[in-house]
């Protein structure tokens, strides 16, 4: 055999090997994902060369694999989310049915080592949460106004009582007048002393613990004390 014939045969062998490799990549394969079978091509699965799926169909010796009785590669994952993974490899777009949890697709993208898909799903999840927050803010009332009672306890002498009662304005209402005798003797006078409990309604924004509530509690305590002194 001449050197020219040997060279021609070598090129033919290499060409056949390349064609065989192309044919092998285009070949159809079946994946058994959690008991559900998916039919696709090796070229589709190898769109992401570093992915689990590409290494699987290339029979990577460092990646243990198994096949079922029909020759399908067995993958112990949830088949619910796999169509989104497969469709991404087919056309590079993210397609998730409305009844499929995006978080599940994200987990599968991480497992199959497809970082671009994982990033796309993550961005969609973040946008979804932002939209929910905006809608929630629009649905909330601008203010939740509550009607509360503010109490005040005023102390006066007997001669001041009539004048005080005639000067109440701005919605204040007398709740109770309590005589405390002469124990509060200011200025050496023996006039009777009185505690006048007054209240009015105010509008307040609901909070966990507002100063108004604290004031109400103190006033009620004084009111109770005054009642016991009658």
Coordinates of C-alpha atoms in Angstrom, one line a residue, residues 152-165 168 174 176-186 189-198 222 226-227 229-230:
X152 CA -57.7 63.7 82.5
X153 CA -57.8 64.0 86.3
X154 CA -58.0 67.6 87.5
X155 CA -57.7 68.7 91.1
X156 CA -59.5 71.8 92.5
X157 CA -60.8 73.4 95.7
X158 CA -64.5 73.8 96.4
X159 CA -64.6 77.5 95.4
X160 CA -63.0 76.7 92.0
X161 CA -65.2 73.8 91.1
X162 CA -68.2 75.8 89.7
X163 CA -65.9 77.9 87.6
X164 CA -64.1 74.9 86.2
X165 CA -67.3 73.1 85.3
X168 CA -65.0 73.0 79.7
X174 CA -67.2 65.2 83.0
X176 CA -66.9 61.9 87.7
X177 CA -66.4 64.3 90.6
X178 CA -64.6 62.8 93.6
X179 CA -64.5 64.5 97.0
X180 CA -61.2 63.8 98.7
X181 CA -61.9 65.9 101.8
X182 CA -59.3 68.2 103.2
X183 CA -56.3 65.9 103.1
X184 CA -55.0 67.8 100.1
X185 CA -54.7 71.1 102.1
X186 CA -52.7 73.6 100.1
X189 CA -57.3 76.4 103.7
X190 CA -59.9 74.0 105.1
X191 CA -61.9 74.0 101.9
X192 CA -62.8 70.7 100.5
X193 CA -60.7 69.2 97.7
X194 CA -62.1 67.6 94.6
X195 CA -60.8 65.4 91.8
X196 CA -62.6 65.9 88.5
X197 CA -62.3 63.1 86.0
X198 CA -63.0 64.3 82.4
X222 CA -57.1 57.3 89.4
X226 CA -61.4 58.1 93.7
X227 CA -64.4 55.9 93.6
X229 CA -62.6 57.2 98.5
X230 CA -66.3 58.3 98.2

